[in-house]
Amino acid sequence: MIATLVILFLAALSLGDVQVTMADMIAVLTGQETGLKRLVLLSWRLPQTLCAIIIGAALALAGAIFQTLTRNPLGSPDVIGFSTGAYTGALMSLLFFGGGYAALAAGAVGGGLITAIVVTLLAYRGGLDGFRLVIVGIGISALLTSLNGYLLLTARVEVARAASVWGIGSLSGLRWEQAAPTAVLLIVAIAAVLPMTRSMHQFELGDTLAIGTGVALERLRWGMVLGGVVLVALATAVTGPIAFVALAAPQIARRITGAGQTQPLTVMLTGSIVLLASDLIAMHAIPGIQLPVGVLTVCVGGVYLVWLLISETRKKA
């Protein structure tokens, strides 16, 4: 998987209207190339590619956290409304405060956390039940989607157009001004969440075994909600909502490794590969047209979701 990611990384740096070969990359790194190719490589393609890797890893880890929390492969932040809530918060920030990364990040984190609190409280009945959390989350997500539509319809045309494009989810045009703070914040968030994954392994065995092995169950659940929401919200603030990476990557990782438990490193690598490959296809599949990566992940993810629903239905039949 690391080799695949390295190949995709080099392809992302090389492909485009300005071809950058390995020799060009070495020339840029050694200071022998200071012209257009240095600008294209270091200022345009490198921040976008690094963002794809880090954001893909963060979304995949968030998906694994919520799927473990709900013990349900559909328990992704895309499905249970947390991504939509983060988008609502960022959208309100864009419409009422004019945007800017700090404002978008604050709006996305705030929207995601408020949605998580509302969904969790509505689903809480003496404890958190995964199925109930998914159902309540789908309902809240539908309400927020309606609210987002209303906000866009009542906004000024130019703001609504910009918000709609951003709302599809795109990595295109990211520069170091957005990439650097995003990378730092997401790396800190991932580092803060990773120690919790050890307890998640015990959580996957069931409540009784988890409590028996010393896991503070309710504290772990709230920590998982908080950690997962922060990861999704920080990613959403810079790219807009990129659907289905959080849903699909953990399940793909499990099928690749055959592991019964969540393997955080494998999950994050899978998320990075899925998002970087999707962005490459979106950028270069149609000559002369650069699609937002969110368009591609929605198409691929929709097919995956249908397959997953059919697969789960057959298991229960």
PDB file of C-alpha atoms in Angstrom:
ATOM      1  CA  MET A   1       0.000   0.000   0.000  1.00  0.00           C
ATOM      2  CA  ILE A   2       2.896   2.342   0.698  1.00  0.00           C
ATOM      3  CA  ALA A   3       4.302   1.625  -2.776  1.00  0.00           C
ATOM      4  CA  THR A   4       0.904   2.388  -4.336  1.00  0.00           C
ATOM      5  CA  LEU A   5       0.715   5.662  -2.445  1.00  0.00           C
ATOM      6  CA  VAL A   6       4.246   6.640  -3.557  1.00  0.00           C
ATOM      7  CA  ILE A   7       3.373   5.905  -7.221  1.00  0.00           C
ATOM      8  CA  LEU A   8       0.198   7.993  -6.975  1.00  0.00           C
ATOM      9  CA  PHE A   9       2.143  10.785  -5.235  1.00  0.00           C
ATOM     10  CA  LEU A  10       4.713  10.943  -8.045  1.00  0.00           C
ATOM     11  CA  ALA A  11       1.980  10.755 -10.698  1.00  0.00           C
ATOM     12  CA  ALA A  12       0.116  13.644  -9.057  1.00  0.00           C
ATOM     13  CA  LEU A  13       3.274  15.753  -9.124  1.00  0.00           C
ATOM     14  CA  SER A  14       4.095  14.808 -12.731  1.00  0.00           C
ATOM     15  CA  LEU A  15       0.809  14.972 -14.650  1.00  0.00           C
ATOM     16  CA  GLY A  16      -0.784  18.126 -16.009  1.00  0.00           C
ATOM     17  CA  ASP A  17      -0.467  20.751 -18.703  1.00  0.00           C
ATOM     18  CA  VAL A  18       3.150  21.235 -17.595  1.00  0.00           C
ATOM     19  CA  GLN A  19       4.841  17.813 -17.526  1.00  0.00           C
ATOM     20  CA  VAL A  20       7.310  17.389 -14.655  1.00  0.00           C
ATOM     21  CA  THR A  21       9.627  14.405 -15.000  1.00  0.00           C
ATOM     22  CA  MET A  22      11.677  12.737 -12.275  1.00  0.00           C
ATOM     23  CA  ALA A  23      14.737  14.566 -13.635  1.00  0.00           C
ATOM     24  CA  ASP A  24      12.827  17.862 -13.292  1.00  0.00           C
ATOM     25  CA  MET A  25      11.896  17.017  -9.683  1.00  0.00           C
ATOM     26  CA  ILE A  26      15.529  16.316  -8.836  1.00  0.00           C
ATOM     27  CA  ALA A  27      16.558  19.561 -10.549  1.00  0.00           C
ATOM     28  CA  VAL A  28      13.984  21.496  -8.508  1.00  0.00           C
ATOM     29  CA  LEU A  29      15.058  19.874  -5.248  1.00  0.00           C
ATOM     30  CA  THR A  30      18.754  20.574  -5.940  1.00  0.00           C
ATOM     31  CA  GLY A  31      18.052  24.172  -6.951  1.00  0.00           C
ATOM     32  CA  GLN A  32      19.056  23.696 -10.621  1.00  0.00           C
ATOM     33  CA  GLU A  33      15.506  24.457 -11.861  1.00  0.00           C
ATOM     34  CA  THR A  34      14.112  27.831 -10.764  1.00  0.00           C
ATOM     35  CA  GLY A  35      11.557  28.580 -13.488  1.00  0.00           C
ATOM     36  CA  LEU A  36       8.008  27.534 -14.291  1.00  0.00           C
ATOM     37  CA  LYS A  37       8.433  23.866 -13.307  1.00  0.00           C
ATOM     38  CA  ARG A  38       9.619  24.852  -9.814  1.00  0.00           C
ATOM     39  CA  LEU A  39       6.547  27.074  -9.417  1.00  0.00           C
ATOM     40  CA  VAL A  40       4.197  24.355 -10.689  1.00  0.00           C
ATOM     41  CA  LEU A  41       5.776  21.614  -8.585  1.00  0.00           C
ATOM     42  CA  LEU A  42       6.345  23.363  -5.257  1.00  0.00           C
ATOM     43  CA  SER A  43       3.618  26.009  -5.184  1.00  0.00           C
ATOM     44  CA  TRP A  44       0.711  24.317  -6.982  1.00  0.00           C
ATOM     45  CA  ARG A  45       0.891  20.520  -7.100  1.00  0.00           C
ATOM     46  CA  LEU A  46       2.753  19.695  -3.868  1.00  0.00           C
ATOM     47  CA  PRO A  47       0.294  21.396  -1.452  1.00  0.00           C
ATOM     48  CA  GLN A  48      -2.722  19.849  -3.246  1.00  0.00           C
ATOM     49  CA  THR A  49      -1.144  16.388  -3.241  1.00  0.00           C
ATOM     50  CA  LEU A  50      -0.121  16.531   0.419  1.00  0.00           C
ATOM     51  CA  CYS A  51      -3.610  17.738   1.344  1.00  0.00           C
ATOM     52  CA  ALA A  52      -5.150  14.780  -0.512  1.00  0.00           C
ATOM     53  CA  ILE A  53      -2.957  12.362   1.455  1.00  0.00           C
ATOM     54  CA  ILE A  54      -3.577  13.908   4.885  1.00  0.00           C
ATOM     55  CA  ILE A  55      -7.289  14.622   4.374  1.00  0.00           C
ATOM     56  CA  GLY A  56      -7.873  11.128   2.981  1.00  0.00           C
ATOM     57  CA  ALA A  57      -6.177   9.653   6.062  1.00  0.00           C
ATOM     58  CA  ALA A  58      -8.211  11.847   8.424  1.00  0.00           C
ATOM     59  CA  LEU A  59     -11.555  11.041   6.767  1.00  0.00           C
ATOM     60  CA  ALA A  60     -10.789   7.318   6.753  1.00  0.00           C
ATOM     61  CA  LEU A  61      -9.812   7.349  10.439  1.00  0.00           C
ATOM     62  CA  ALA A  62     -12.996   9.281  11.283  1.00  0.00           C
ATOM     63  CA  GLY A  63     -15.013   6.706   9.344  1.00  0.00           C
ATOM     64  CA  ALA A  64     -13.357   3.842  11.233  1.00  0.00           C
ATOM     65  CA  ILE A  65     -14.096   5.556  14.549  1.00  0.00           C
ATOM     66  CA  PHE A  66     -17.811   5.984  13.825  1.00  0.00           C
ATOM     67  CA  GLN A  67     -18.185   2.518  12.305  1.00  0.00           C
ATOM     68  CA  THR A  68     -16.630   1.088  15.460  1.00  0.00           C
ATOM     69  CA  LEU A  69     -18.784   3.300  17.681  1.00  0.00           C
ATOM     70  CA  THR A  70     -22.010   2.209  15.951  1.00  0.00           C
ATOM     71  CA  ARG A  71     -20.751  -1.329  15.209  1.00  0.00           C
ATOM     72  CA  ASN A  72     -22.270  -0.786  11.781  1.00  0.00           C
ATOM     73  CA  PRO A  73     -20.513  -0.407   8.380  1.00  0.00           C
ATOM     74  CA  LEU A  74     -23.059   2.307   7.539  1.00  0.00           C
ATOM     75  CA  GLY A  75     -22.101   4.285  10.624  1.00  0.00           C
ATOM     76  CA  SER A  76     -20.007   6.788   8.721  1.00  0.00           C
ATOM     77  CA  PRO A  77     -20.014  10.557   9.372  1.00  0.00           C
ATOM     78  CA  ASP A  78     -21.319  10.915   5.791  1.00  0.00           C
ATOM     79  CA  VAL A  79     -24.415   8.903   6.617  1.00  0.00           C
ATOM     80  CA  ILE A  80     -25.177   9.928  10.192  1.00  0.00           C
ATOM     81  CA  GLY A  81     -25.077  13.648   9.487  1.00  0.00           C
ATOM     82  CA  PHE A  82     -21.835  14.846  11.084  1.00  0.00           C
ATOM     83  CA  SER A  83     -20.278  15.777   7.718  1.00  0.00           C
ATOM     84  CA  THR A  84     -23.482  17.600   6.766  1.00  0.00           C
ATOM     85  CA  GLY A  85     -23.425  19.415  10.111  1.00  0.00           C
ATOM     86  CA  ALA A  86     -19.827  20.482   9.532  1.00  0.00           C
ATOM     87  CA  TYR A  87     -20.843  21.737   6.079  1.00  0.00           C
ATOM     88  CA  THR A  88     -23.776  23.658   7.583  1.00  0.00           C
ATOM     89  CA  GLY A  89     -21.465  25.344  10.106  1.00  0.00           C
ATOM     90  CA  ALA A  90     -18.906  26.231   7.439  1.00  0.00           C
ATOM     91  CA  LEU A  91     -21.668  27.420   5.094  1.00  0.00           C
ATOM     92  CA  MET A  92     -23.135  29.743   7.757  1.00  0.00           C
ATOM     93  CA  SER A  93     -19.662  31.063   8.461  1.00  0.00           C
ATOM     94  CA  LEU A  94     -19.123  31.719   4.744  1.00  0.00           C
ATOM     95  CA  LEU A  95     -22.496  33.412   4.292  1.00  0.00           C
ATOM     96  CA  PHE A  96     -22.553  35.519   7.467  1.00  0.00           C
ATOM     97  CA  PHE A  97     -18.876  36.175   8.227  1.00  0.00           C
ATOM     98  CA  GLY A  98     -17.294  36.110   4.754  1.00  0.00           C
ATOM     99  CA  GLY A  99     -15.190  32.953   4.993  1.00  0.00           C
ATOM    100  CA  GLY A 100     -11.433  32.731   5.496  1.00  0.00           C
ATOM    101  CA  TYR A 101      -9.861  29.474   6.640  1.00  0.00           C
ATOM    102  CA  ALA A 102      -9.992  30.246  10.368  1.00  0.00           C
ATOM    103  CA  ALA A 103     -13.670  31.217  10.196  1.00  0.00           C
ATOM    104  CA  LEU A 104     -14.518  28.191   8.014  1.00  0.00           C
ATOM    105  CA  ALA A 105     -12.625  25.840  10.340  1.00  0.00           C
ATOM    106  CA  ALA A 106     -14.355  27.281  13.406  1.00  0.00           C
ATOM    107  CA  GLY A 107     -17.745  27.073  11.673  1.00  0.00           C
ATOM    108  CA  ALA A 108     -17.150  23.501  10.499  1.00  0.00           C
ATOM    109  CA  VAL A 109     -15.961  22.289  13.913  1.00  0.00           C
ATOM    110  CA  GLY A 110     -18.832  24.097  15.640  1.00  0.00           C
ATOM    111  CA  GLY A 111     -21.430  22.752  13.202  1.00  0.00           C
ATOM    112  CA  GLY A 112     -20.053  19.232  13.423  1.00  0.00           C
ATOM    113  CA  LEU A 113     -19.941  19.255  17.222  1.00  0.00           C
ATOM    114  CA  ILE A 114     -23.455  20.704  17.610  1.00  0.00           C
ATOM    115  CA  THR A 115     -24.791  18.084  15.189  1.00  0.00           C
ATOM    116  CA  ALA A 116     -22.947  15.331  17.044  1.00  0.00           C
ATOM    117  CA  ILE A 117     -24.336  16.483  20.398  1.00  0.00           C
ATOM    118  CA  VAL A 118     -27.910  16.707  19.042  1.00  0.00           C
ATOM    119  CA  VAL A 119     -27.728  13.313  17.309  1.00  0.00           C
ATOM    120  CA  THR A 120     -26.105  11.644  20.307  1.00  0.00           C
ATOM    121  CA  LEU A 121     -28.580  13.078  22.819  1.00  0.00           C
ATOM    122  CA  LEU A 122     -31.575  12.109  20.644  1.00  0.00           C
ATOM    123  CA  ALA A 123     -30.189   8.584  20.212  1.00  0.00           C
ATOM    124  CA  TYR A 124     -29.219   8.175  23.885  1.00  0.00           C
ATOM    125  CA  ARG A 125     -31.506   5.870  25.861  1.00  0.00           C
ATOM    126  CA  GLY A 126     -29.510   4.803  28.913  1.00  0.00           C
ATOM    127  CA  GLY A 127     -26.577   4.229  26.548  1.00  0.00           C
ATOM    128  CA  LEU A 128     -25.622   4.659  22.911  1.00  0.00           C
ATOM    129  CA  ASP A 129     -27.088   2.107  20.516  1.00  0.00           C
ATOM    130  CA  GLY A 130     -25.390   1.976  17.112  1.00  0.00           C
ATOM    131  CA  PHE A 131     -28.512   1.304  15.040  1.00  0.00           C
ATOM    132  CA  ARG A 132     -30.463   4.085  16.783  1.00  0.00           C
ATOM    133  CA  LEU A 133     -27.544   6.488  16.235  1.00  0.00           C
ATOM    134  CA  VAL A 134     -27.529   5.721  12.487  1.00  0.00           C
ATOM    135  CA  ILE A 135     -31.321   6.205  12.142  1.00  0.00           C
ATOM    136  CA  VAL A 136     -31.372   9.471  14.121  1.00  0.00           C
ATOM    137  CA  GLY A 137     -28.305  10.682  12.190  1.00  0.00           C
ATOM    138  CA  ILE A 138     -29.960  10.030   8.826  1.00  0.00           C
ATOM    139  CA  GLY A 139     -32.985  12.071   9.940  1.00  0.00           C
ATOM    140  CA  ILE A 140     -30.869  14.984  11.203  1.00  0.00           C
ATOM    141  CA  SER A 141     -28.788  14.842   8.013  1.00  0.00           C
ATOM    142  CA  ALA A 142     -31.968  15.212   5.915  1.00  0.00           C
ATOM    143  CA  LEU A 143     -33.042  18.244   7.975  1.00  0.00           C
ATOM    144  CA  LEU A 144     -29.618  19.865   7.627  1.00  0.00           C
ATOM    145  CA  THR A 145     -29.592  19.228   3.871  1.00  0.00           C
ATOM    146  CA  SER A 146     -32.882  21.135   3.639  1.00  0.00           C
ATOM    147  CA  LEU A 147     -31.421  23.960   5.757  1.00  0.00           C
ATOM    148  CA  ASN A 148     -28.341  24.121   3.537  1.00  0.00           C
ATOM    149  CA  GLY A 149     -30.571  24.383   0.453  1.00  0.00           C
ATOM    150  CA  TYR A 150     -32.558  27.224   2.056  1.00  0.00           C
ATOM    151  CA  LEU A 151     -29.385  29.109   2.996  1.00  0.00           C
ATOM    152  CA  LEU A 152     -28.070  28.850  -0.568  1.00  0.00           C
ATOM    153  CA  LEU A 153     -31.393  29.954  -2.083  1.00  0.00           C
ATOM    154  CA  THR A 154     -31.556  33.071   0.099  1.00  0.00           C
ATOM    155  CA  ALA A 155     -27.887  34.072  -0.258  1.00  0.00           C
ATOM    156  CA  ARG A 156     -26.524  36.591  -2.757  1.00  0.00           C
ATOM    157  CA  VAL A 157     -25.976  34.994  -6.169  1.00  0.00           C
ATOM    158  CA  GLU A 158     -22.181  35.263  -6.192  1.00  0.00           C
ATOM    159  CA  VAL A 159     -21.888  33.962  -2.616  1.00  0.00           C
ATOM    160  CA  ALA A 160     -24.334  31.128  -3.297  1.00  0.00           C
ATOM    161  CA  ARG A 161     -22.408  30.157  -6.435  1.00  0.00           C
ATOM    162  CA  ALA A 162     -19.091  30.070  -4.564  1.00  0.00           C
ATOM    163  CA  ALA A 163     -20.654  28.149  -1.673  1.00  0.00           C
ATOM    164  CA  SER A 164     -22.247  25.630  -4.060  1.00  0.00           C
ATOM    165  CA  VAL A 165     -18.939  24.957  -5.819  1.00  0.00           C
ATOM    166  CA  TRP A 166     -17.168  24.631  -2.466  1.00  0.00           C
ATOM    167  CA  GLY A 167     -19.971  22.372  -1.212  1.00  0.00           C
ATOM    168  CA  ILE A 168     -19.225  19.736  -3.863  1.00  0.00           C
ATOM    169  CA  GLY A 169     -15.819  19.068  -2.294  1.00  0.00           C
ATOM    170  CA  SER A 170     -12.659  19.923  -4.186  1.00  0.00           C
ATOM    171  CA  LEU A 171      -8.907  19.880  -3.686  1.00  0.00           C
ATOM    172  CA  SER A 172      -8.273  21.971  -6.775  1.00  0.00           C
ATOM    173  CA  GLY A 173      -6.463  25.256  -6.250  1.00  0.00           C
ATOM    174  CA  LEU A 174      -5.208  24.537  -2.724  1.00  0.00           C
ATOM    175  CA  ARG A 175      -2.062  26.481  -1.948  1.00  0.00           C
ATOM    176  CA  TRP A 176       0.267  26.525   1.027  1.00  0.00           C
ATOM    177  CA  GLU A 177      -1.859  29.235   2.694  1.00  0.00           C
ATOM    178  CA  GLN A 178      -4.617  26.646   3.149  1.00  0.00           C
ATOM    179  CA  ALA A 179      -2.547  23.461   3.045  1.00  0.00           C
ATOM    180  CA  ALA A 180      -0.051  24.292   5.787  1.00  0.00           C
ATOM    181  CA  PRO A 181      -2.527  25.048   8.627  1.00  0.00           C
ATOM    182  CA  THR A 182      -4.753  22.168   7.505  1.00  0.00           C
ATOM    183  CA  ALA A 183      -1.853  19.711   7.577  1.00  0.00           C
ATOM    184  CA  VAL A 184      -0.656  20.874  10.998  1.00  0.00           C
ATOM    185  CA  LEU A 185      -4.130  20.786  12.578  1.00  0.00           C
ATOM    186  CA  LEU A 186      -5.018  17.393  11.095  1.00  0.00           C
ATOM    187  CA  ILE A 187      -1.690  15.827  12.098  1.00  0.00           C
ATOM    188  CA  VAL A 188      -2.209  17.093  15.665  1.00  0.00           C
ATOM    189  CA  ALA A 189      -5.797  15.773  15.643  1.00  0.00           C
ATOM    190  CA  ILE A 190      -4.719  12.373  14.274  1.00  0.00           C
ATOM    191  CA  ALA A 191      -1.933  12.142  16.872  1.00  0.00           C
ATOM    192  CA  ALA A 192      -4.464  12.919  19.604  1.00  0.00           C
ATOM    193  CA  VAL A 193      -6.960  10.317  18.355  1.00  0.00           C
ATOM    194  CA  LEU A 194      -4.567   7.427  17.626  1.00  0.00           C
ATOM    195  CA  PRO A 195      -3.967   6.395  21.289  1.00  0.00           C
ATOM    196  CA  MET A 196      -7.720   5.883  21.611  1.00  0.00           C
ATOM    197  CA  THR A 197      -7.674   3.212  18.886  1.00  0.00           C
ATOM    198  CA  ARG A 198      -6.115   0.727  21.336  1.00  0.00           C
ATOM    199  CA  SER A 199      -9.263   0.883  23.457  1.00  0.00           C
ATOM    200  CA  MET A 200     -11.368   0.718  20.272  1.00  0.00           C
ATOM    201  CA  HIS A 201     -10.046  -2.814  19.692  1.00  0.00           C
ATOM    202  CA  GLN A 202     -11.491  -3.847  23.062  1.00  0.00           C
ATOM    203  CA  PHE A 203     -14.704  -1.914  22.306  1.00  0.00           C
ATOM    204  CA  GLU A 204     -15.163  -3.966  19.123  1.00  0.00           C
ATOM    205  CA  LEU A 205     -15.339  -7.123  21.250  1.00  0.00           C
ATOM    206  CA  GLY A 206     -18.552  -5.917  22.928  1.00  0.00           C
ATOM    207  CA  ASP A 207     -19.528  -3.837  25.958  1.00  0.00           C
ATOM    208  CA  THR A 208     -19.144  -6.633  28.505  1.00  0.00           C
ATOM    209  CA  LEU A 209     -15.640  -7.628  27.420  1.00  0.00           C
ATOM    210  CA  ALA A 210     -14.598  -3.985  27.079  1.00  0.00           C
ATOM    211  CA  ILE A 211     -15.709  -3.155  30.625  1.00  0.00           C
ATOM    212  CA  GLY A 212     -14.104  -6.357  31.881  1.00  0.00           C
ATOM    213  CA  THR A 213     -10.752  -5.305  30.406  1.00  0.00           C
ATOM    214  CA  GLY A 214     -10.861  -1.930  32.111  1.00  0.00           C
ATOM    215  CA  VAL A 215     -12.296   0.324  29.392  1.00  0.00           C
ATOM    216  CA  ALA A 216     -14.234   3.355  30.667  1.00  0.00           C
ATOM    217  CA  LEU A 217     -17.026   2.809  28.153  1.00  0.00           C
ATOM    218  CA  GLU A 218     -18.985   6.085  28.270  1.00  0.00           C
ATOM    219  CA  ARG A 219     -15.828   8.216  28.359  1.00  0.00           C
ATOM    220  CA  LEU A 220     -14.470   6.277  25.355  1.00  0.00           C
ATOM    221  CA  ARG A 221     -17.737   6.759  23.430  1.00  0.00           C
ATOM    222  CA  TRP A 222     -17.780  10.516  23.943  1.00  0.00           C
ATOM    223  CA  GLY A 223     -14.062  10.682  23.117  1.00  0.00           C
ATOM    224  CA  MET A 224     -14.692   8.806  19.860  1.00  0.00           C
ATOM    225  CA  VAL A 225     -17.523  11.186  18.926  1.00  0.00           C
ATOM    226  CA  LEU A 226     -15.380  14.249  19.670  1.00  0.00           C
ATOM    227  CA  GLY A 227     -12.276  12.930  17.897  1.00  0.00           C
ATOM    228  CA  GLY A 228     -14.183  11.790  14.800  1.00  0.00           C
ATOM    229  CA  VAL A 229     -16.113  15.056  14.479  1.00  0.00           C
ATOM    230  CA  VAL A 230     -12.952  17.178  14.785  1.00  0.00           C
ATOM    231  CA  LEU A 231     -11.221  15.149  12.039  1.00  0.00           C
ATOM    232  CA  VAL A 232     -14.186  15.491   9.671  1.00  0.00           C
ATOM    233  CA  ALA A 233     -14.744  19.159  10.454  1.00  0.00           C
ATOM    234  CA  LEU A 234     -11.118  20.214   9.904  1.00  0.00           C
ATOM    235  CA  ALA A 235     -11.059  18.402   6.561  1.00  0.00           C
ATOM    236  CA  THR A 236     -14.418  19.877   5.522  1.00  0.00           C
ATOM    237  CA  ALA A 237     -13.272  23.412   6.344  1.00  0.00           C
ATOM    238  CA  VAL A 238     -10.624  23.408   3.615  1.00  0.00           C
ATOM    239  CA  THR A 239     -12.108  21.211   0.885  1.00  0.00           C
ATOM    240  CA  GLY A 240     -15.852  21.217   1.465  1.00  0.00           C
ATOM    241  CA  PRO A 241     -17.596  17.909   2.191  1.00  0.00           C
ATOM    242  CA  ILE A 242     -15.949  15.016   0.305  1.00  0.00           C
ATOM    243  CA  ALA A 243     -18.416  12.173   0.491  1.00  0.00           C
ATOM    244  CA  PHE A 244     -17.938   8.420   0.915  1.00  0.00           C
ATOM    245  CA  VAL A 245     -14.174   8.300   1.658  1.00  0.00           C
ATOM    246  CA  ALA A 246     -14.990   7.905   5.363  1.00  0.00           C
ATOM    247  CA  LEU A 247     -17.620   5.282   4.526  1.00  0.00           C
ATOM    248  CA  ALA A 248     -15.639   3.176   2.078  1.00  0.00           C
ATOM    249  CA  ALA A 249     -12.004   3.342   3.193  1.00  0.00           C
ATOM    250  CA  PRO A 250     -12.318   1.406   6.514  1.00  0.00           C
ATOM    251  CA  GLN A 251     -14.263  -1.398   4.804  1.00  0.00           C
ATOM    252  CA  ILE A 252     -11.802  -1.582   1.900  1.00  0.00           C
ATOM    253  CA  ALA A 253      -8.919  -1.750   4.390  1.00  0.00           C
ATOM    254  CA  ARG A 254     -10.572  -4.623   6.247  1.00  0.00           C
ATOM    255  CA  ARG A 255     -11.109  -6.568   3.040  1.00  0.00           C
ATOM    256  CA  ILE A 256      -7.516  -5.972   1.895  1.00  0.00           C
ATOM    257  CA  THR A 257      -5.933  -7.084   5.163  1.00  0.00           C
ATOM    258  CA  GLY A 258      -8.564  -9.637   6.171  1.00  0.00           C
ATOM    259  CA  ALA A 259      -8.272  -8.270   9.710  1.00  0.00           C
ATOM    260  CA  GLY A 260     -11.312  -8.465  11.946  1.00  0.00           C
ATOM    261  CA  GLN A 261     -10.268  -5.390  13.916  1.00  0.00           C
ATOM    262  CA  THR A 262      -9.602  -1.831  12.852  1.00  0.00           C
ATOM    263  CA  GLN A 263      -5.971  -1.304  11.860  1.00  0.00           C
ATOM    264  CA  PRO A 264      -5.525   2.504  12.031  1.00  0.00           C
ATOM    265  CA  LEU A 265      -2.399   2.709   9.839  1.00  0.00           C
ATOM    266  CA  THR A 266      -3.931   0.526   7.110  1.00  0.00           C
ATOM    267  CA  VAL A 267      -7.196   2.460   7.262  1.00  0.00           C
ATOM    268  CA  MET A 268      -5.395   5.806   6.902  1.00  0.00           C
ATOM    269  CA  LEU A 269      -3.249   4.552   4.017  1.00  0.00           C
ATOM    270  CA  THR A 270      -6.380   3.313   2.260  1.00  0.00           C
ATOM    271  CA  GLY A 271      -8.080   6.666   2.741  1.00  0.00           C
ATOM    272  CA  SER A 272      -5.066   8.498   1.325  1.00  0.00           C
ATOM    273  CA  ILE A 273      -4.917   6.186  -1.701  1.00  0.00           C
ATOM    274  CA  VAL A 274      -8.675   6.458  -2.363  1.00  0.00           C
ATOM    275  CA  LEU A 275      -8.708  10.261  -2.208  1.00  0.00           C
ATOM    276  CA  LEU A 276      -5.454  10.802  -4.111  1.00  0.00           C
ATOM    277  CA  ALA A 277      -6.472   8.337  -6.870  1.00  0.00           C
ATOM    278  CA  SER A 278      -9.932   9.956  -7.081  1.00  0.00           C
ATOM    279  CA  ASP A 279      -8.368  13.414  -7.371  1.00  0.00           C
ATOM    280  CA  LEU A 280      -5.998  12.232 -10.113  1.00  0.00           C
ATOM    281  CA  ILE A 281      -8.891  10.790 -12.113  1.00  0.00           C
ATOM    282  CA  ALA A 282     -11.025  13.894 -11.531  1.00  0.00           C
ATOM    283  CA  MET A 283      -8.202  16.141 -12.718  1.00  0.00           C
ATOM    284  CA  HIS A 284      -7.104  14.196 -15.799  1.00  0.00           C
ATOM    285  CA  ALA A 285      -9.835  11.771 -16.961  1.00  0.00           C
ATOM    286  CA  ILE A 286     -11.524  14.324 -19.244  1.00  0.00           C
ATOM    287  CA  PRO A 287      -9.023  16.387 -21.268  1.00  0.00           C
ATOM    288  CA  GLY A 288      -9.403  20.110 -20.623  1.00  0.00           C
ATOM    289  CA  ILE A 289     -11.886  19.685 -17.741  1.00  0.00           C
ATOM    290  CA  GLN A 290     -11.008  19.462 -14.046  1.00  0.00           C
ATOM    291  CA  LEU A 291     -13.840  17.951 -12.023  1.00  0.00           C
ATOM    292  CA  PRO A 292     -14.171  18.497  -8.265  1.00  0.00           C
ATOM    293  CA  VAL A 293     -13.018  15.325  -6.543  1.00  0.00           C
ATOM    294  CA  GLY A 294     -16.326  15.231  -4.651  1.00  0.00           C
ATOM    295  CA  VAL A 295     -18.148  14.482  -7.906  1.00  0.00           C
ATOM    296  CA  LEU A 296     -16.061  11.365  -8.433  1.00  0.00           C
ATOM    297  CA  THR A 297     -16.240  10.111  -4.834  1.00  0.00           C
ATOM    298  CA  VAL A 298     -20.035  10.519  -4.871  1.00  0.00           C
ATOM    299  CA  CYS A 299     -20.318   8.429  -8.073  1.00  0.00           C
ATOM    300  CA  VAL A 300     -17.976   5.703  -6.847  1.00  0.00           C
ATOM    301  CA  GLY A 301     -19.322   5.841  -3.308  1.00  0.00           C
ATOM    302  CA  GLY A 302     -22.927   5.588  -4.473  1.00  0.00           C
ATOM    303  CA  VAL A 303     -22.176   2.335  -6.264  1.00  0.00           C
ATOM    304  CA  TYR A 304     -20.273   1.098  -3.201  1.00  0.00           C
ATOM    305  CA  LEU A 305     -23.160   2.029  -0.872  1.00  0.00           C
ATOM    306  CA  VAL A 306     -25.679   0.088  -2.996  1.00  0.00           C
ATOM    307  CA  TRP A 307     -23.358  -2.930  -3.006  1.00  0.00           C
ATOM    308  CA  LEU A 308     -22.891  -2.633   0.775  1.00  0.00           C
ATOM    309  CA  LEU A 309     -26.648  -2.452   1.423  1.00  0.00           C
ATOM    310  CA  ILE A 310     -27.275  -5.509  -0.774  1.00  0.00           C
ATOM    311  CA  SER A 311     -24.413  -7.383   0.902  1.00  0.00           C
ATOM    312  CA  GLU A 312     -25.662  -6.587   4.433  1.00  0.00           C
ATOM    313  CA  THR A 313     -29.247  -7.527   3.480  1.00  0.00           C
ATOM    314  CA  ARG A 314     -28.095 -10.922   2.152  1.00  0.00           C
ATOM    315  CA  LYS A 315     -26.145 -11.581   5.355  1.00  0.00           C
ATOM    316  CA  LYS A 316     -29.254 -10.992   7.464  1.00  0.00           C
ATOM    317  CA  ALA A 317     -31.531 -13.003   5.145  1.00  0.00           C
TER     318      ALA A 317
END
